[in-house]
Short mmCIF file of C-alpha atoms in Angstrom, two decimals:
data_model
loop_
_atom_site.label_atom_id
_atom_site.label_comp_id
_atom_site.label_asym_id
_atom_site.label_seq_id
_atom_site.Cartn_x
_atom_site.Cartn_y
_atom_site.Cartn_z
CA MET A 9 121.63 102.97 95.26
CA GLY A 10 118.04 104.00 94.72
CA ILE A 11 114.43 102.93 95.23
CA GLU A 12 112.58 101.79 92.13
CA ILE A 13 108.79 102.23 92.16
CA GLU A 14 107.05 101.09 89.01
CA ASP A 15 103.91 99.51 87.60
CA LYS A 16 104.23 96.84 84.90
CA PHE A 17 101.67 96.03 82.21
CA ASP A 18 101.20 93.34 79.61
CA VAL A 19 100.10 94.74 76.25
CA PRO A 20 99.15 93.39 72.80
CA SER A 21 101.81 93.34 70.08
CA ASP A 22 100.21 96.33 68.34
CA TYR A 23 99.74 98.42 71.52
CA GLU A 24 100.54 102.13 71.37
CA ILE A 25 101.11 104.50 74.29
CA PRO A 26 98.00 106.73 74.62
CA ASP A 27 98.07 110.51 74.75
CA LEU A 28 99.27 111.56 78.22
CA SER A 29 99.75 115.25 77.51
CA LYS A 30 96.89 116.29 79.82
CA LEU A 31 98.76 114.84 82.81
CA ALA A 32 102.07 116.69 82.42
CA GLU A 33 104.57 117.98 79.88
CA ILE A 34 105.73 115.25 77.49
CA SER A 35 109.15 114.49 76.00
CA GLY A 36 109.94 111.71 73.58
CA PRO A 37 109.55 109.09 72.48
CA LYS A 38 113.23 108.14 72.46
CA SER A 39 114.45 104.65 71.58
CA TYR A 40 117.25 102.45 72.93
CA GLN A 41 118.54 98.93 72.35
CA LEU A 42 119.25 97.24 75.70
CA VAL A 43 121.07 93.93 76.05
CA ALA A 44 121.25 92.44 79.53
CA LEU A 45 122.79 89.25 80.89
CA TYR A 46 121.20 87.88 84.05
CA TYR A 47 123.09 85.99 86.73
CA ASP A 48 121.85 83.44 89.22
CA THR A 49 122.70 80.07 90.73
CA PRO A 50 121.85 76.99 88.64
CA ASP A 51 118.75 76.39 90.80
CA LEU A 52 117.63 80.06 90.52
CA ARG A 53 117.96 80.99 94.20
CA LEU A 54 117.87 84.71 93.41
CA ALA A 55 114.92 84.62 91.04
CA THR A 56 112.93 82.51 93.50
CA ARG A 57 113.20 85.36 96.01
CA GLY A 58 112.37 88.04 93.44
CA ILE A 59 115.98 89.28 93.12
CA THR A 60 117.57 90.26 89.81
CA LEU A 61 121.28 90.68 89.13
CA ARG A 62 122.22 91.81 85.64
CA ARG A 63 124.91 93.31 83.43
CA ARG A 64 123.33 95.64 80.88
CA ARG A 65 124.65 97.47 77.83
CA GLY A 66 122.81 100.31 76.09
CA GLY A 67 120.63 103.17 77.29
CA ASP A 68 121.66 105.83 79.75
CA ASP A 69 122.20 103.50 82.73
CA ALA A 70 124.52 100.83 81.37
CA GLY A 71 126.27 98.85 84.08
CA TRP A 72 125.60 96.21 86.73
CA HIS A 73 122.26 96.38 88.52
CA LEU A 74 121.14 94.46 91.60
CA LYS A 75 117.44 94.81 92.43
CA LEU A 76 116.17 93.69 95.82
CA PRO A 77 112.41 93.56 96.55
CA LYS A 78 111.08 95.79 99.35
CA ALA A 79 107.33 95.73 98.72
CA LYS A 80 104.95 95.04 95.82
CA GLY A 81 106.07 97.28 92.97
CA VAL A 82 108.98 98.67 95.01
CA ARG A 83 112.60 97.51 94.71
CA GLN A 84 115.91 98.76 96.01
CA GLU A 85 118.36 99.12 93.13
CA ILE A 86 122.11 99.02 93.67
CA THR A 87 124.33 99.86 90.72
CA HIS A 88 127.96 99.23 89.80
CA PRO A 89 129.92 100.52 86.79
CA LEU A 90 130.08 98.29 83.72
CA THR A 91 133.07 95.91 83.72
CA ARG A 92 134.67 94.13 80.78
CA SER A 93 134.10 90.61 82.03
CA THR A 94 130.77 88.93 81.43
CA LYS A 95 131.76 85.93 83.54
CA ILE A 96 132.80 87.55 86.84
CA VAL A 97 130.22 89.40 88.90
CA PRO A 98 131.71 92.37 90.82
CA ALA A 99 132.69 91.29 94.32
CA GLU A 100 130.61 94.06 95.91
CA LEU A 101 127.43 92.65 94.36
CA THR A 102 128.35 89.03 94.99
CA GLU A 103 128.72 89.92 98.68
CA LEU A 104 125.22 91.41 98.83
CA VAL A 105 123.48 88.19 97.70
CA ARG A 106 125.41 85.72 99.87
CA ALA A 107 122.38 85.11 102.10
CA TYR A 108 120.68 83.67 99.01
CA THR A 109 123.55 82.00 97.12
CA ARG A 110 125.28 80.63 100.26
CA GLY A 111 128.47 79.93 98.36
CA ALA A 112 126.87 78.58 95.16
CA GLU A 113 128.34 79.82 91.88
CA LEU A 114 126.76 82.74 90.03
CA GLN A 115 126.52 82.28 86.27
CA VAL A 116 124.63 83.58 83.26
CA VAL A 117 121.16 82.05 83.15
CA ALA A 118 119.38 84.32 80.67
CA GLU A 119 119.67 87.22 78.24
CA LEU A 120 117.14 89.95 77.53
CA ASP A 121 117.38 91.94 74.31
CA THR A 122 114.96 94.85 74.58
CA ARG A 123 113.94 97.50 72.09
CA ARG A 124 112.84 100.26 74.48
CA THR A 125 110.92 103.40 73.54
CA VAL A 126 110.78 105.94 76.36
CA THR A 127 108.24 108.71 76.93
CA LEU A 128 108.93 111.12 79.78
CA LEU A 129 106.36 113.06 81.79
CA HIS A 130 108.04 116.08 83.35
CA ASP A 131 107.57 119.47 84.92
CA GLY A 132 110.23 121.67 83.34
CA PRO A 133 113.60 120.03 84.09
CA THR A 134 112.11 117.64 86.68
CA GLY A 135 111.26 114.15 85.45
CA LEU A 136 108.02 112.87 87.01
CA VAL A 137 107.17 109.52 85.43
CA GLU A 138 108.96 107.50 82.75
CA ILE A 139 106.94 105.21 80.48
CA ALA A 140 108.96 102.48 78.81
CA ASP A 141 107.39 100.63 75.86
CA ASP A 142 109.44 97.41 75.63
CA ARG A 143 109.57 94.79 72.90
CA VAL A 144 111.50 91.97 74.46
CA LYS A 145 113.37 88.94 73.20
CA GLY A 146 114.31 86.67 76.09
CA THR A 147 116.74 83.75 75.89
CA VAL A 148 117.05 81.11 78.60
CA PHE A 149 120.28 79.14 78.94
CA ASP A 150 120.86 75.89 80.75
CA GLY A 151 122.86 76.52 83.92
CA LYS A 152 125.79 74.31 82.93
CA THR A 153 125.86 73.61 79.22
CA GLY A 154 124.51 76.80 77.68
CA LYS A 155 121.90 74.65 75.92
CA ALA A 156 118.15 74.88 76.25
CA ASP A 157 116.27 73.33 79.13
CA GLY A 158 115.22 70.53 76.81
CA GLY A 159 118.71 69.01 76.62
CA PRO A 160 122.09 69.20 74.86
CA GLU A 161 120.66 68.63 71.38
CA SER A 162 118.35 71.62 71.34
CA GLY A 163 119.11 75.34 71.17
CA PRO A 164 118.41 78.00 73.78
CA ARG A 165 114.75 78.66 74.60
CA VAL A 166 113.59 81.99 73.13
CA VAL A 167 110.49 83.92 74.21
CA ARG A 168 109.19 87.22 72.79
CA TRP A 169 106.66 89.62 74.30
CA HIS A 170 105.52 93.25 74.50
CA GLU A 171 105.15 95.11 77.81
CA VAL A 172 104.99 98.62 79.27
CA GLU A 173 106.53 99.95 82.48
CA ALA A 174 105.59 103.18 84.23
CA GLU A 175 108.31 104.19 86.69
CA LEU A 176 107.96 106.92 89.29
CA LEU A 177 110.81 109.46 89.19
CA GLU A 178 110.21 112.74 91.06
CA GLY A 179 106.44 112.69 90.77
CA ASP A 180 103.94 111.40 93.30
CA GLN A 181 101.97 108.18 93.60
CA ALA A 182 98.79 109.93 92.48
CA LEU A 183 100.36 110.81 89.13
CA LEU A 184 101.64 107.26 88.69
CA ALA A 185 98.12 105.98 89.36
CA LYS A 186 96.66 108.35 86.72
CA VAL A 187 99.23 107.14 84.18
CA GLY A 188 98.32 103.54 84.96
CA LYS A 189 94.63 104.30 84.49
CA ARG A 190 95.27 105.80 81.03
CA LEU A 191 97.43 102.82 80.03
CA ARG A 192 94.78 100.33 81.14
CA LYS A 193 92.04 102.23 79.33
CA ALA A 194 94.11 101.88 76.12
CA GLY A 195 94.25 98.09 76.54
CA ALA A 196 97.09 97.36 79.00
CA THR A 197 96.59 94.84 81.80
CA PRO A 198 98.62 94.70 85.05
CA SER A 199 101.39 92.17 84.74
CA GLU A 200 101.41 89.14 87.00
CA SER A 201 105.23 88.98 86.81
CA ALA A 202 107.31 91.12 89.15
CA SER A 203 110.07 91.49 86.54
CA LYS A 204 111.01 90.54 82.99
CA LEU A 205 113.31 87.89 84.36
CA ALA A 206 110.56 86.31 86.44
CA ARG A 207 108.35 86.18 83.35
CA LEU A 208 111.11 84.56 81.33
CA LEU A 209 112.42 82.04 83.86
CA GLU A 210 109.23 81.28 85.78
CA PRO A 211 111.26 80.38 88.90
CA PRO A 212 109.79 78.00 91.45
CA PRO A 213 108.06 79.65 94.42
CA VAL A 214 109.68 79.64 97.83
CA ALA A 215 108.88 76.26 99.40
CA HIS A 216 106.12 76.67 101.95
CA ALA A 217 104.51 73.84 103.93
CA PRO A 218 100.88 73.15 102.95
CA THR A 219 98.49 73.81 105.83
CA LYS A 220 94.75 73.72 106.27
CA ASP A 221 92.97 77.02 105.63
CA GLY A 222 91.98 78.73 108.86
CA SER A 223 94.09 76.41 110.97
CA ALA A 224 96.52 77.22 113.75
CA GLY A 225 99.27 75.71 111.61
CA GLN A 226 98.53 78.09 108.76
CA THR A 227 98.74 81.15 111.01
CA VAL A 228 102.00 80.02 112.59
CA MET A 229 103.68 78.98 109.34
CA ASP A 230 102.65 82.16 107.53
CA TYR A 231 104.18 84.22 110.34
CA LEU A 232 107.40 82.21 110.40
CA ALA A 233 107.79 82.46 106.62
CA GLY A 234 107.29 86.22 106.82
CA GLN A 235 109.96 86.60 109.48
CA VAL A 236 112.44 84.46 107.52
CA THR A 237 111.88 86.77 104.55
CA ALA A 238 112.36 89.79 106.82
CA LEU A 239 115.65 88.42 108.15
CA LEU A 240 116.96 87.65 104.65
CA SER A 241 115.94 91.07 103.33
CA GLN A 242 118.02 92.81 106.00
CA ASP A 243 121.19 90.83 105.19
CA PRO A 244 122.30 93.01 102.22
CA ARG A 245 121.47 96.15 104.21
CA VAL A 246 123.59 95.00 107.14
CA ARG A 247 126.51 94.27 104.81
CA ARG A 248 126.23 97.86 103.55
CA ALA A 249 125.95 99.15 107.13
CA GLU A 250 122.67 100.91 106.29
CA HIS A 251 120.81 102.79 109.00
CA ASP A 252 118.79 100.56 111.37
CA ALA A 253 119.60 97.39 109.38
CA VAL A 254 121.34 95.57 112.25
CA HIS A 255 118.44 96.42 114.54
CA GLN A 256 115.84 95.13 112.08
CA MET A 257 117.76 91.92 111.43
CA ARG A 258 118.17 91.36 115.16
CA VAL A 259 114.44 91.93 115.68
CA ALA A 260 113.61 89.38 112.96
CA SER A 261 115.86 86.77 114.59
CA ARG A 262 114.31 87.46 117.99
CA ARG A 263 110.78 87.28 116.61
CA LEU A 264 111.55 83.94 114.99
CA ARG A 265 113.01 82.50 118.17
CA SER A 266 110.15 83.86 120.25
CA ALA A 267 107.56 82.36 117.89
CA LEU A 268 109.23 78.94 117.90
CA ARG A 269 109.15 78.95 121.70
CA ALA A 270 105.62 80.33 122.01
CA PHE A 271 104.15 77.98 119.42
CA GLY A 272 105.91 74.85 120.64
CA GLY A 273 102.53 73.12 120.82
CA ILE A 274 102.06 73.71 117.07
CA ILE A 275 105.56 73.11 115.68
CA THR A 276 108.21 70.90 117.31
CA GLY A 277 111.85 69.91 116.83
CA THR A 278 113.13 73.50 116.71
CA LYS A 279 115.49 73.61 119.70
CA ARG A 280 118.64 73.71 117.56
CA VAL A 281 117.25 76.48 115.36
CA GLN A 282 116.27 78.48 118.44
CA ASP A 283 119.80 78.19 119.81
CA GLU A 284 121.30 79.36 116.52
CA LEU A 285 118.89 82.30 116.31
CA ARG A 286 119.98 83.34 119.79
CA TRP A 287 123.61 83.12 118.64
CA LEU A 288 122.89 85.32 115.62
CA ALA A 289 121.06 87.90 117.74
CA THR A 290 124.03 88.00 120.10
CA VAL A 291 126.46 88.64 117.24
CA LEU A 292 124.25 91.43 115.93
CA GLY A 293 123.70 92.81 119.40
CA GLU A 294 127.23 94.04 120.01
CA ALA A 295 127.16 96.61 117.20
CA ARG A 296 123.53 97.52 117.86
CA ASP A 297 124.09 98.15 121.57
CA LEU A 298 127.12 100.35 120.84
CA GLU A 299 125.13 102.25 118.21
CA VAL A 300 122.27 102.90 120.66
CA ILE A 301 124.38 103.94 123.61
CA ARG A 302 126.60 106.20 121.47
CA ALA A 303 123.50 108.00 120.16
CA ARG A 304 122.15 108.21 123.71
CA PHE A 305 125.29 109.88 125.05
CA ALA A 306 125.45 112.22 122.05
CA ARG A 307 121.92 113.49 122.81
CA GLU A 308 122.72 114.00 126.48
CA LEU A 309 125.98 115.84 125.79
CA ALA A 310 124.33 118.06 123.20
CA ALA A 311 121.75 119.10 125.80
CA LEU A 312 124.41 120.27 128.28
CA ALA A 313 125.74 123.80 128.38
CA PRO A 314 129.16 123.91 126.62
CA GLU A 315 131.00 124.89 129.80
CA LEU A 316 129.79 121.66 131.46
CA VAL A 317 131.41 119.44 128.82
CA THR A 318 135.02 118.95 129.90
CA GLY A 319 138.02 116.73 129.08
CA ARG A 320 138.02 114.23 126.21
CA ILE A 321 134.50 113.02 126.91
CA LEU A 322 133.23 113.88 123.42
CA ALA A 323 135.98 111.75 121.88
CA ARG A 324 135.63 108.88 124.36
CA LEU A 325 131.84 108.65 124.10
CA GLY A 326 131.78 109.51 120.41
CA ASP A 327 134.78 108.59 118.28
CA ASP A 328 136.04 105.82 120.56
CA LEU A 329 132.65 104.11 120.83
CA HIS A 330 132.16 104.54 117.07
CA ALA A 331 135.49 102.82 116.41
CA ARG A 332 134.37 99.89 118.57
CA GLU A 333 131.06 99.84 116.69
CA LEU A 334 132.88 99.61 113.35
CA GLU A 335 134.99 96.73 114.67
CA ALA A 336 131.78 94.98 115.73
CA TYR A 337 130.39 95.52 112.20
CA GLU A 338 133.42 93.75 110.75
CA ARG A 339 132.78 90.79 113.03
CA ILE A 340 129.17 90.74 111.85
CA LYS A 341 130.26 90.70 108.21
CA ASP A 342 132.61 87.79 108.91
CA THR A 343 129.75 85.94 110.58
CA LEU A 344 127.37 86.57 107.67
CA SER A 345 129.84 84.94 105.28
CA GLY A 346 130.45 81.90 107.47
CA GLU A 347 129.23 78.32 107.22
CA ARG A 348 127.44 78.47 110.57
CA TYR A 349 125.25 81.32 109.33
CA TYR A 350 124.56 79.55 106.04
CA ALA A 351 123.60 76.42 107.97
CA LEU A 352 121.11 78.46 110.01
CA LEU A 353 119.55 79.89 106.85
CA ASP A 354 119.31 76.38 105.37
CA ALA A 355 117.63 75.21 108.57
CA LEU A 356 115.12 78.07 108.39
CA ASP A 357 114.33 77.18 104.78
CA ALA A 358 113.79 73.56 105.80
CA LEU A 359 111.64 74.67 108.72
CA THR A 360 109.23 76.63 106.53
CA ALA A 361 109.20 73.99 103.79
CA ALA A 362 108.80 70.84 105.89
CA PRO A 363 108.06 71.62 109.54
CA LYS A 364 107.24 69.05 112.21
CA LEU A 365 103.65 70.06 112.95
CA THR A 366 101.63 68.58 115.78
CA LYS A 367 98.00 67.48 115.66
CA ALA A 368 97.08 70.82 117.20
CA ALA A 369 98.24 72.54 114.00
CA ALA A 370 95.09 71.32 112.25
CA GLU A 371 92.77 72.85 114.88
CA PRO A 372 90.91 76.10 114.14
CA ALA A 373 93.29 79.01 114.59
CA HIS A 374 90.99 81.13 116.77
CA ASP A 375 90.34 78.40 119.33
CA LYS A 376 93.90 77.11 119.67
CA LEU A 377 95.87 80.34 119.38
CA SER A 378 93.71 82.34 121.78
CA ASP A 379 94.89 79.89 124.43
CA VAL A 380 98.52 80.39 123.38
CA ALA A 381 98.23 84.15 123.79
CA ALA A 382 96.72 83.76 127.26
CA GLU A 383 99.39 81.25 128.29
CA ASN A 384 102.16 83.63 127.24
CA TRP A 385 100.78 86.45 129.35
CA ASP A 386 100.23 84.08 132.32
CA ARG A 387 103.94 83.27 132.00
CA VAL A 388 104.79 86.97 132.37
CA ALA A 389 102.64 87.22 135.50
CA LYS A 390 104.21 84.13 137.09
CA ILE A 391 107.75 85.40 136.46
CA TYR A 392 106.75 88.75 137.95
CA ASP A 393 105.31 87.10 141.10
CA THR A 394 108.49 85.03 141.48
CA ALA A 395 110.66 88.14 141.16
CA GLN A 396 108.65 90.10 143.71
CA ALA A 397 109.00 87.29 146.23
CA ILE A 398 112.81 87.66 146.24
CA SER A 399 113.95 89.63 149.29
CA ASP A 400 117.48 90.39 148.08
CA LEU A 401 117.29 93.64 146.09
CA GLU A 402 120.07 92.81 143.64
CA ARG A 403 118.69 89.36 142.85
CA ARG A 404 115.21 90.83 142.48
CA GLU A 405 116.47 93.34 139.91
CA LEU A 406 118.03 90.51 137.91
CA ALA A 407 114.76 88.61 138.04
CA MET A 408 112.88 91.67 136.79
CA HIS A 409 115.05 91.53 133.70
CA ASP A 410 113.42 88.15 133.03
CA VAL A 411 110.02 89.83 133.36
CA ARG A 412 111.00 92.24 130.60
CA LYS A 413 112.07 89.38 128.32
CA ALA A 414 108.83 87.51 129.01
CA ALA A 415 106.80 90.64 128.24
CA LYS A 416 108.64 91.01 124.95
CA ARG A 417 107.81 87.41 124.05
CA ALA A 418 104.15 87.99 124.93
CA ARG A 419 104.16 91.11 122.76
CA TYR A 420 105.75 89.31 119.80
CA THR A 421 103.26 86.45 120.15
CA ALA A 422 100.31 88.85 120.19
CA GLU A 423 101.67 90.67 117.12
CA ALA A 424 102.02 87.34 115.31
CA LEU A 425 98.37 86.58 116.04
CA GLN A 426 96.92 89.96 115.04
CA PRO A 427 96.03 88.93 111.45
CA THR A 428 94.01 85.99 112.82
CA LEU A 429 92.65 87.15 116.19
CA GLY A 430 92.30 90.85 115.43
CA LYS A 431 91.85 93.77 117.83
CA SER A 432 92.27 91.81 121.06
CA MET A 433 95.83 90.95 120.06
CA VAL A 434 96.53 94.56 119.07
CA LYS A 435 95.55 95.58 122.61
CA LEU A 436 97.51 92.75 124.23
CA ALA A 437 100.64 93.66 122.27
CA LYS A 438 100.25 97.31 123.33
CA HIS A 439 99.92 96.40 127.01
CA ALA A 440 102.89 94.01 126.90
CA ALA A 441 104.94 96.69 125.16
CA ALA A 442 104.18 99.14 128.00
CA VAL A 443 105.65 96.72 130.55
CA GLN A 444 108.61 96.02 128.30
CA GLU A 445 109.23 99.73 127.73
CA VAL A 446 109.31 100.84 131.36
CA LEU A 447 111.52 97.93 132.40
CA GLY A 448 113.72 98.57 129.38
CA THR A 449 114.09 102.23 130.30
CA HIS A 450 115.26 101.21 133.77
CA GLN A 451 117.66 98.59 132.40
CA ASP A 452 119.10 100.97 129.80
CA GLY A 453 119.73 103.55 132.52
CA VAL A 454 121.56 101.00 134.65
CA VAL A 455 123.70 99.81 131.72
CA ALA A 456 124.49 103.40 130.73
CA GLN A 457 125.69 104.13 134.28
CA GLU A 458 127.98 101.09 134.19
CA THR A 459 129.41 102.17 130.81
CA LEU A 460 129.99 105.72 132.01
CA ALA A 461 131.70 104.50 135.18
CA LYS A 462 134.14 102.39 133.12
CA GLU A 463 134.84 105.26 130.73
CA ALA A 464 135.31 107.66 133.65
CA GLU A 465 137.83 105.34 135.25
CA ALA A 466 139.78 105.09 131.98
CA ALA A 467 139.72 108.90 131.73
CA ARG A 468 140.87 109.22 135.33
CA GLN A 469 143.77 106.85 134.69
CA ALA A 470 144.73 109.03 131.71
CA GLY A 471 144.72 112.15 133.85
CA GLU A 472 141.62 113.64 132.18
CA ASP A 473 138.89 115.78 133.73
CA THR A 474 135.96 113.49 134.67
CA PHE A 475 133.44 116.11 135.82
CA THR A 476 131.03 115.56 132.93
CA TYR A 477 130.95 111.80 133.47
CA GLY A 478 129.54 112.47 136.92
CA LEU A 479 126.85 114.70 135.46
CA LEU A 480 125.80 112.03 132.95
CA ILE A 481 125.80 109.31 135.59
CA GLY A 482 123.47 111.49 137.64
CA LEU A 483 121.14 111.95 134.68
CA GLU A 484 121.09 108.22 133.94
CA ARG A 485 120.48 107.40 137.60
CA GLY A 486 117.52 109.76 137.59
CA THR A 487 116.12 108.11 134.44
CA ALA A 488 116.48 104.63 135.91
CA GLU A 489 114.94 105.64 139.27
CA ARG A 490 111.94 107.31 137.62
CA ALA A 491 111.27 104.19 135.56
CA HIS A 492 111.63 102.06 138.69
CA ALA A 493 109.14 104.27 140.52
CA ASP A 494 106.70 104.25 137.57
CA PHE A 495 106.69 100.48 137.15
CA PRO A 496 104.23 99.46 139.93
CA LYS A 497 101.55 101.71 138.48
CA VAL A 498 102.22 100.54 134.92
CA TRP A 499 102.10 96.91 136.03
CA ALA A 500 98.85 97.33 137.97
CA GLU A 501 97.12 99.09 135.06
CA THR A 502 98.42 96.53 132.56
CA ALA A 503 97.49 93.49 134.63
CA ARG A 504 93.98 94.87 135.18
CA ALA A 505 93.48 95.62 131.47
CA ILE A 506 94.72 92.21 130.35
CA ARG A 507 92.51 90.37 132.85
CA LYS A 508 89.53 92.02 131.18
CA LEU A 509 90.92 91.30 127.73
CA LEU A 510 91.65 87.59 128.22
#
């Protein structure tokens, strides 16, 4: 797995790479013949999302390559050794695109035959930037018959072109920019296609509901589409158990659900989708919560003097929790390959393509959505007042948990509105996050105490020394009590600042 950062350029048929020797040491040119088969569903679900999956022969990186977009000009590349079969995609790669294929068959949709001439910019043995001068012959096959798009009587559609790619290796972005400047000065123009495959297939764009420029509907739908993309992009990372992937996917699902609730006056008919997003966040939450609390205990134990760490506590709070975390990951993977998950993704696609928008969606974004932001904070204040009116301490603490959730929703709403409403929403999100953080610190301390008490009891039943559990419970109690004591001041300062803001 690696990160691919490159700039692509369209060039005339007679284009020649200019002299780049003043930028770095030069090696090459060296030529290769590359033949790649590209795989997709018949309706090009991968290409539509900017994903390429290929089997390539030739060059020094022959094999299977899956490229997932991360940002403009940046893709994550996952490789797999070359296999004999050209019909069966390796199971590991098939698994990583399930969020896009959703059970549809992968098959060969195109072939690229490229005569590549490579020039390398380097500093001694360290490669800095690779410039690939590619003369490409692309062939498009019909998804079922192997014939051209025009019908069974015609042959495959063939397209030829000349392009140049400058890929960053161990150099820096400044050097890549200088290379691009030299290439453009010699007659190259930045390519409008993200990849060769996109240029060849010209896949349809992701369906997105048309909305009026500057309208509330446009702001809301742009945000929802962005969060759907964020959720989908985390799916392959979760399947590979990459760092922070479960957290990011959970955040995307929560942001989507929060937006659908907050913008109910703009988009309607989303109750079922909200329920399913909550289900997905719950599935993801088990592994995430174990990951967080295991890391929390590890930090606390590492800070203790060695003589204070007794019994099997390192194993119980480390290896044992990690084993439970891995089991939770397996349940997540099962969920991500299930029909219920696919149905949710289909529903999200339908939501962004053909939403049920209200008349308010056509109103100017600034006027309508400023009111939404204010209403969401008023909701936090009302839930807070209700909680404070409860005399029973235990019930009041439970109600304060609802305050934290409401503050999170207000924060997410403000963040969604930042591109449209600007600095006021940046400030509102910051204030809401302060309330969320202090309440979250208290809640995390309470949950950690409960977990430690259960683990201590299990250790006691096993005849183990439980001294260190008591120490950690004391630390967590102190953390929770400090957050509890800090909250009134944080709330007063936040409420005062937001009154001025709204």
